[in-house]
Short mmCIF file of C-alpha atoms and ligand atoms in Angstrom, two decimals:
data_model
loop_
_atom_site.label_atom_id
_atom_site.label_comp_id
_atom_site.label_asym_id
_atom_site.label_seq_id
_atom_site.Cartn_x
_atom_site.Cartn_y
_atom_site.Cartn_z
CA MET A 1063 86.10 61.21 42.85
CA ASN A 1064 84.41 64.61 42.69
CA ALA A 1065 87.00 67.37 42.58
CA ALA A 1066 84.38 70.06 43.01
CA ALA A 1067 81.23 70.51 45.06
CA THR A 1068 78.91 73.20 46.27
CA ALA A 1069 76.87 73.59 49.45
CA ARG A 1070 74.32 75.90 51.01
CA ALA A 1071 74.05 76.22 54.78
CA HIS A 1072 71.89 78.54 56.86
CA THR A 1073 72.85 80.55 59.93
CA ASN A 1074 71.45 79.74 63.34
CA ILE A 1075 70.52 81.81 66.36
CA ALA A 1076 71.46 80.34 69.73
CA LEU A 1077 68.74 80.18 72.39
CA ILE A 1078 71.30 78.80 74.83
CA LYS A 1079 74.64 80.32 73.91
CA TYR A 1080 78.07 78.86 73.28
CA TRP A 1081 80.48 81.38 74.76
CA GLY A 1082 83.91 79.95 75.52
CA LYS A 1083 86.22 77.18 74.43
CA ALA A 1084 87.73 74.42 76.53
CA ASP A 1085 90.17 73.55 73.72
CA THR A 1086 90.97 76.20 71.11
CA LYS A 1087 92.64 73.83 68.67
CA LEU A 1088 89.94 71.17 68.62
CA MET A 1089 87.27 73.86 69.14
CA LEU A 1090 85.71 72.07 72.08
CA PRO A 1091 83.26 74.33 73.92
CA GLN A 1092 83.02 74.89 77.65
CA THR A 1093 79.29 74.05 77.55
CA SER A 1094 76.62 72.55 75.36
CA SER A 1095 74.29 74.92 73.46
CA LEU A 1096 71.02 74.95 71.54
CA SER A 1097 69.97 76.92 68.46
CA LEU A 1098 67.34 77.48 65.79
CA THR A 1099 68.45 77.47 62.15
CA LEU A 1100 67.02 80.44 60.20
CA ASP A 1101 65.64 80.39 56.65
CA GLN A 1102 66.52 83.99 55.67
CA PHE A 1103 70.31 84.01 56.22
CA TYR A 1104 72.66 81.60 54.47
CA THR A 1105 75.98 81.03 52.70
CA ASP A 1106 76.61 79.39 49.31
CA THR A 1107 80.10 77.97 48.89
CA SER A 1108 81.76 76.03 46.09
CA VAL A 1109 85.10 74.29 46.38
CA ALA A 1110 87.23 72.91 43.55
CA PHE A 1111 90.55 71.16 44.13
CA ASP A 1112 92.82 71.88 41.20
CA ALA A 1113 96.33 70.47 40.80
CA SER A 1114 97.39 73.47 38.70
CA LEU A 1115 96.96 75.93 41.62
CA THR A 1116 100.02 77.04 43.59
CA GLN A 1117 97.97 78.24 46.60
CA ASP A 1118 94.38 78.25 47.88
CA GLU A 1119 92.35 80.96 46.13
CA ILE A 1120 89.51 82.19 48.29
CA THR A 1121 86.83 84.57 47.07
CA LEU A 1122 84.17 86.00 49.39
CA ASN A 1123 81.28 87.98 47.90
CA GLY A 1124 83.21 88.36 44.64
CA GLN A 1125 86.40 89.65 46.26
CA ARG A 1126 89.61 87.70 46.48
CA LEU A 1127 90.70 87.39 50.15
CA THR A 1128 94.27 88.15 51.19
CA ALA A 1129 96.26 85.34 52.80
CA GLN A 1130 95.58 86.91 56.19
CA ALA A 1131 91.81 87.30 55.71
CA GLY A 1132 91.59 83.78 54.32
CA HIS A 1133 93.74 82.01 56.89
CA LYS A 1134 90.83 80.32 58.69
CA VAL A 1135 89.58 78.88 55.41
CA HIS A 1136 93.09 77.82 54.42
CA ASN A 1137 93.64 76.04 57.76
CA PHE A 1138 90.30 74.34 57.36
CA LEU A 1139 91.22 73.13 53.87
CA ASP A 1140 94.48 71.74 55.29
CA LEU A 1141 92.42 69.66 57.70
CA VAL A 1142 90.27 68.33 54.85
CA ARG A 1143 93.38 67.56 52.77
CA GLN A 1144 94.96 65.74 55.70
CA ARG A 1145 91.86 63.55 56.15
CA SER A 1146 91.17 62.83 52.51
CA GLY A 1147 94.60 62.45 50.99
CA GLN A 1148 93.74 65.19 48.50
CA THR A 1149 96.95 67.16 47.93
CA ALA A 1150 95.87 69.90 45.50
CA PHE A 1151 95.11 73.48 46.47
CA ALA A 1152 91.54 74.65 46.09
CA ARG A 1153 89.52 77.44 44.58
CA VAL A 1154 86.83 78.50 47.07
CA ASP A 1155 84.01 80.79 46.02
CA SER A 1156 81.63 81.85 48.77
CA THR A 1157 78.67 84.21 48.92
CA ASN A 1158 77.14 85.33 52.19
CA HIS A 1159 73.43 86.08 52.12
CA VAL A 1160 73.99 87.51 55.59
CA PRO A 1161 76.15 90.44 56.74
CA THR A 1162 79.72 89.21 57.39
CA ALA A 1163 81.09 89.41 60.96
CA ALA A 1164 78.23 91.55 62.29
CA GLY A 1165 76.85 89.18 64.89
CA LEU A 1166 74.39 87.49 62.54
CA ALA A 1167 76.36 84.22 62.59
CA SER A 1168 78.06 84.38 59.19
CA SER A 1169 80.76 82.08 60.58
CA ALA A 1170 78.10 79.44 61.31
CA SER A 1171 76.68 79.28 57.78
CA ALA A 1172 80.14 79.85 56.25
CA PHE A 1173 81.94 76.97 57.90
CA ALA A 1174 78.99 74.59 57.69
CA ALA A 1175 78.84 75.25 53.92
CA LEU A 1176 82.64 74.99 53.61
CA ALA A 1177 82.69 71.70 55.54
CA GLY A 1178 80.06 70.29 53.21
CA ALA A 1179 81.56 71.52 49.93
CA ALA A 1180 85.22 70.85 50.78
CA SER A 1181 84.66 67.35 52.19
CA GLN A 1182 82.48 66.38 49.24
CA ALA A 1183 84.95 67.81 46.71
CA ALA A 1184 87.79 65.91 48.42
CA GLY A 1185 85.87 62.67 48.06
CA LEU A 1186 85.00 62.22 51.73
CA ASN A 1187 81.44 61.04 52.03
CA LEU A 1188 80.64 62.19 55.52
CA SER A 1189 77.53 61.51 57.59
CA ARG A 1190 75.79 64.59 58.94
CA THR A 1191 77.26 63.87 62.37
CA ASP A 1192 80.77 63.76 60.91
CA LEU A 1193 80.04 66.96 58.95
CA SER A 1194 78.98 68.58 62.21
CA ARG A 1195 82.25 67.52 63.86
CA LEU A 1196 84.23 68.85 60.88
CA ALA A 1197 82.34 72.18 60.71
CA ARG A 1198 83.16 72.66 64.40
CA ARG A 1199 86.84 72.97 63.51
CA GLY A 1200 86.07 76.09 61.43
CA SER A 1201 83.71 77.88 63.84
CA GLY A 1202 81.92 76.53 66.91
CA SER A 1203 78.48 77.78 65.90
CA ALA A 1204 78.86 76.03 62.51
CA THR A 1205 78.58 72.71 64.34
CA ARG A 1206 74.84 73.33 64.68
CA SER A 1207 74.22 74.77 61.18
CA ILE A 1208 74.50 71.33 59.55
CA PHE A 1209 70.97 70.70 60.84
CA GLY A 1210 67.64 72.44 60.34
CA GLY A 1211 65.26 73.56 63.06
CA PHE A 1212 66.30 73.28 66.69
CA ALA A 1213 69.76 71.71 67.09
CA GLU A 1214 71.75 70.89 70.18
CA TRP A 1215 75.56 70.86 70.28
CA HIS A 1216 76.82 68.38 72.84
CA ALA A 1217 79.96 69.90 74.30
CA GLY A 1218 81.75 66.54 74.56
CA THR A 1219 85.29 66.04 75.77
CA ASP A 1220 87.17 65.20 72.56
CA ASP A 1221 86.87 65.47 68.78
CA HIS A 1222 84.57 62.46 68.56
CA SER A 1223 82.11 63.39 71.32
CA SER A 1224 81.64 67.07 70.39
CA TYR A 1225 78.96 67.39 67.69
CA ALA A 1226 75.43 68.65 67.16
CA GLU A 1227 72.27 66.72 66.52
CA PRO A 1228 68.73 67.74 65.74
CA PHE A 1229 66.61 68.46 68.78
CA GLU A 1230 63.59 69.06 66.56
CA GLU A 1231 64.44 69.33 62.89
CA THR A 1232 60.99 69.95 61.48
CA VAL A 1233 59.45 72.68 63.57
CA ASP A 1234 55.67 72.41 63.31
CA TRP A 1235 55.15 75.37 65.59
CA PRO A 1236 54.16 78.79 64.20
CA ILE A 1237 57.11 80.74 65.56
CA ALA A 1238 59.27 83.37 63.90
CA VAL A 1239 62.38 85.38 64.57
CA VAL A 1240 62.31 89.07 63.69
CA ALA A 1241 65.91 90.07 62.99
CA LEU A 1242 66.71 93.75 63.48
CA VAL A 1243 69.72 94.59 61.33
CA LEU A 1244 70.78 97.72 63.20
CA ASP A 1245 74.43 97.82 62.17
CA ALA A 1246 75.74 95.44 59.50
CA ARG A 1247 79.37 96.57 59.80
CA GLN A 1248 82.11 94.24 60.93
CA LYS A 1249 82.35 94.06 64.72
CA LYS A 1250 85.47 95.27 66.53
CA VAL A 1251 85.81 92.23 68.77
CA SER A 1252 85.39 88.93 66.91
CA SER A 1253 83.43 86.14 68.62
CA THR A 1254 86.65 84.16 68.95
CA GLN A 1255 88.45 87.01 70.74
CA GLY A 1256 85.42 88.00 72.81
CA MET A 1257 84.73 84.58 74.24
CA GLN A 1258 88.41 83.97 74.96
CA SER A 1259 88.57 87.20 76.94
CA SER A 1260 85.44 86.19 78.90
CA VAL A 1261 86.87 82.77 79.75
CA MET A 1262 90.22 84.20 80.84
CA THR A 1263 89.14 87.32 82.72
CA SER A 1264 85.47 87.38 83.76
CA PRO A 1265 85.06 86.44 87.43
CA TYR A 1266 81.55 85.31 86.53
CA TYR A 1267 82.69 82.64 84.07
CA PRO A 1268 82.34 79.70 86.51
CA ALA A 1269 78.76 80.80 87.30
CA TRP A 1270 77.99 80.97 83.55
CA LYS A 1271 78.90 77.31 83.10
CA ASN A 1272 76.44 76.25 85.81
CA VAL A 1273 73.71 78.50 84.53
CA VAL A 1274 73.99 77.21 80.96
CA ASN A 1275 73.44 73.66 82.11
CA GLN A 1276 70.36 74.74 84.07
CA ASP A 1277 69.00 76.85 81.20
CA LEU A 1278 69.53 74.03 78.70
CA ALA A 1279 67.79 71.50 80.94
CA ALA A 1280 64.85 73.89 81.41
CA ILE A 1281 64.38 75.07 77.81
CA LYS A 1282 64.17 71.63 76.20
CA PRO A 1283 60.92 70.56 77.90
CA ALA A 1284 59.50 74.06 77.26
CA ILE A 1285 60.14 73.65 73.51
CA GLN A 1286 58.66 70.16 73.54
CA ALA A 1287 55.59 71.38 75.43
CA ARG A 1288 55.18 74.36 73.03
CA ASP A 1289 55.38 76.62 76.06
CA PHE A 1290 56.37 79.83 74.26
CA THR A 1291 56.47 81.99 77.39
CA THR A 1292 58.85 79.73 79.28
CA MET A 1293 61.05 79.24 76.22
CA GLY A 1294 61.16 83.01 75.70
CA GLU A 1295 61.97 83.84 79.31
CA ILE A 1296 64.84 81.36 79.33
CA LEU A 1297 66.37 82.39 76.00
CA GLU A 1298 66.24 86.09 76.90
CA ALA A 1299 67.82 85.51 80.31
CA ASN A 1300 70.51 83.27 78.83
CA ALA A 1301 71.47 85.93 76.27
CA MET A 1302 71.77 88.63 78.93
CA ARG A 1303 73.85 86.33 81.12
CA MET A 1304 76.21 85.81 78.19
CA HIS A 1305 76.52 89.53 77.56
CA ALA A 1306 77.25 90.05 81.26
CA LEU A 1307 80.47 88.13 80.57
CA THR A 1308 81.62 90.86 78.18
CA LEU A 1309 80.85 93.69 80.61
CA SER A 1310 82.65 91.82 83.40
CA ALA A 1311 85.76 91.00 81.33
CA ASN A 1312 89.07 92.81 81.74
CA PRO A 1313 89.22 95.05 79.78
CA PRO A 1314 85.41 95.30 79.63
CA TYR A 1315 83.64 95.57 76.29
CA SER A 1316 80.13 95.29 74.91
CA TYR A 1317 78.44 94.28 71.68
CA PHE A 1318 75.44 96.56 72.38
CA ASN A 1319 74.90 99.95 70.80
CA GLY A 1320 72.23 102.55 71.59
CA GLU A 1321 69.74 101.05 69.15
CA THR A 1322 70.25 97.62 70.73
CA LEU A 1323 69.02 99.01 74.05
CA ALA A 1324 66.15 100.83 72.34
CA ALA A 1325 65.06 97.59 70.64
CA MET A 1326 65.13 95.72 73.95
CA ALA A 1327 62.95 98.44 75.50
CA THR A 1328 60.44 98.06 72.65
CA VAL A 1329 60.24 94.31 73.27
CA GLN A 1330 59.50 95.03 76.93
CA THR A 1331 56.80 97.55 75.98
CA LEU A 1332 55.23 95.09 73.54
CA ARG A 1333 55.09 92.50 76.32
CA GLU A 1334 53.45 94.99 78.68
CA GLN A 1335 50.85 95.46 75.94
CA GLY A 1336 50.18 91.72 75.86
CA VAL A 1337 52.33 90.67 72.88
CA ALA A 1338 54.51 87.67 73.73
CA CYS A 1339 57.98 88.35 72.35
CA TYR A 1340 61.52 87.90 73.67
CA TYR A 1341 64.90 89.20 72.55
CA THR A 1342 68.28 87.61 72.16
CA LEU A 1343 71.50 88.70 70.49
CA ASP A 1344 74.79 87.09 69.56
CA ALA A 1345 78.17 88.79 69.40
CA GLY A 1346 77.01 91.96 67.69
CA PRO A 1347 74.46 94.78 68.11
CA ASN A 1348 71.73 93.17 66.00
CA VAL A 1349 68.72 92.02 68.02
CA LYS A 1350 66.61 88.97 67.20
CA VAL A 1351 63.07 88.84 68.54
CA PHE A 1352 61.37 85.49 69.00
CA CYS A 1353 57.61 85.62 68.52
CA GLN A 1354 54.58 83.64 67.37
CA THR A 1355 53.51 84.19 63.76
CA PRO A 1356 50.04 85.67 64.54
CA ASP A 1357 51.85 88.53 66.31
CA LEU A 1358 54.18 89.29 63.37
CA PRO A 1359 52.14 92.22 61.93
CA VAL A 1360 52.07 94.23 65.15
CA ILE A 1361 55.71 93.49 65.96
CA THR A 1362 57.13 94.23 62.52
CA GLU A 1363 55.06 97.42 62.21
CA ARG A 1364 56.46 98.67 65.51
CA PHE A 1365 60.07 97.97 64.57
CA LYS A 1366 59.72 99.34 61.04
CA ALA A 1367 58.46 102.59 62.54
CA GLN A 1368 61.40 102.62 64.96
CA PHE A 1369 64.31 101.56 62.73
CA GLY A 1370 63.04 101.70 59.12
CA ALA A 1371 61.61 98.91 56.97
CA ASP A 1372 65.01 97.87 55.61
CA SER A 1373 66.23 96.97 59.09
CA VAL A 1374 63.50 94.41 59.76
CA VAL A 1375 63.87 90.86 58.42
CA VAL A 1376 61.34 88.18 59.29
CA ALA A 1377 62.90 84.70 59.53
CA HIS A 1378 61.37 81.30 60.19
CA PRO A 1379 62.91 77.94 61.10
CA GLY A 1380 65.29 76.99 58.30
CA PRO A 1381 66.62 73.77 56.71
CA GLY A 1382 69.84 71.82 57.19
CA ILE A 1383 72.78 71.75 54.82
CA ASN A 1384 72.23 71.12 51.12
CA LEU A 1385 75.13 69.52 49.23
CA GLN A 1386 75.69 69.20 45.51
CA SER A 1387 78.52 67.69 43.51
CA THR A 1388 79.35 69.86 40.56
CA LEU A 1389 81.59 67.53 38.59
P1 LIG B 2145 79.68 86.37 62.88
O1 LIG B 2145 78.88 87.04 63.93
O2 LIG B 2145 79.34 86.91 61.52
O3 LIG B 2145 79.63 84.87 62.94
P2 LIG B 2145 82.45 85.96 63.68
O4 LIG B 2145 83.40 86.93 64.33
O5 LIG B 2145 82.04 84.79 64.44
O6 LIG B 2145 81.19 86.82 63.19
O7 LIG B 2145 83.07 85.40 62.33
C1 LIG B 2145 83.34 86.25 61.25
C2 LIG B 2145 84.46 85.63 60.44
O8 LIG B 2145 84.02 84.44 59.81
C3 LIG B 2145 84.93 86.51 59.30
O9 LIG B 2145 85.82 87.50 59.72
C4 LIG B 2145 85.57 85.49 58.39
O10 LIG B 2145 86.85 85.14 58.87
C5 LIG B 2145 84.69 84.28 58.58
N1 LIG B 2145 83.70 84.17 57.49
C6 LIG B 2145 82.46 84.71 57.44
N2 LIG B 2145 81.84 84.37 56.30
C7 LIG B 2145 82.70 83.62 55.59
C8 LIG B 2145 82.63 82.93 54.34
N3 LIG B 2145 81.52 82.93 53.59
N4 LIG B 2145 83.70 82.23 53.94
C9 LIG B 2145 84.81 82.17 54.71
N5 LIG B 2145 84.93 82.77 55.92
C10 LIG B 2145 83.89 83.48 56.35
C1 LIG B 2146 77.40 84.55 70.62
O1 LIG B 2146 80.93 80.26 66.62
O2 LIG B 2146 81.24 82.66 65.95
O3 LIG B 2146 76.95 83.52 68.52
O4 LIG B 2146 83.89 79.30 67.43
O5 LIG B 2146 85.33 81.31 67.66
O6 LIG B 2146 84.19 80.83 65.48
P1 LIG B 2146 84.14 80.70 66.97
O7 LIG B 2146 82.92 81.59 67.45
P2 LIG B 2146 81.40 81.61 66.97
O8 LIG B 2146 80.69 82.08 68.33
C2 LIG B 2146 79.31 82.17 68.44
C3 LIG B 2146 78.94 82.86 69.69
C4 LIG B 2146 77.48 83.26 69.79
C5 LIG B 2146 76.67 82.20 70.51
C6 LIG B 2146 76.30 80.96 69.74
O9 LIG B 2146 76.14 81.00 68.51
O10 LIG B 2146 76.10 79.92 70.40
CO1 LIG B 2147 80.38 83.63 64.41
#
């Protein structure tokens, strides 16, 4: 049995968003969702179970986490221990190659990588579907980060039926996502808190559930047909419909800042000038712009002039989880 393992998983950007849980313990979502895994943002995590430890020791980006900051990881390790029979505490060492808690989906890459490394280190040899189910228990969006390319998370109704699968894992379509890192600081309202508030208090939540099903049904054939315009129109509308659930919550809140709105306006101007590009954003102010690779020079030049070169990261479709045993 391997007592230690390491894994790399990439973040994903949702085209059709997950925003609300039906079951907070099992992490079952209210709706299905669909994402694209990104090559530029990822997490590396190693896990070693060690019988000499008296507690889990969790290090993120070289800093030891307090019990409070590490409680999600600790709970997740408990789940892995329960399933595997492993009884030792673990040393977890994780590095985010993505800003943490800024709306760039660090929880997706983090819990996908942790699911891979912890399950492998505990001697569970899980299929990718089982890894997807396990990653879900750490963070909903992690369910999809087990896979590369476009992935769909089937909402399901119980632990077994809620998992992601590839919709198109190898994306032979010259598309890119320009990520605008406008504010890399930790957000004030976590995704978990934000979506819970939307479910409980937004009067528009029932409409959201219907609209997601329609958007999901419409975007899949657009992706398959390589219809970039239709895909873009749907993903942009779906993102704004999600953010309407924050503005309509009680108390209301928003993940946008002034630069978020300025970036959206630039995307609209680019479109008026004939450049096909569409924006989306997760729970944070940082905008992601879907485009086709021939348009990358004009788009990146425009945003570098607006926000500075350091704020502009060009990502492409990324790979699924990579697992390695280290002992
Ligand atoms: P994001 O937009 O980055 O996904 P979330 O609010 O969804 O933001 O999740 C952020 C939380 O995920 C962090 O506060 C932390 O609890 C957890 N997290 C992020 N990266 C890691 C990591 N590498 N290892 C363990 N937990 C992590
Ligand atoms: C806006 O997966 O971060 O990025 O399940 O509570 O950990 P928890 O939330 P998380 O929420 C992601 C929300 C989103 C949309 C998406 O990725 O589908
Ligand atoms: Co997250």
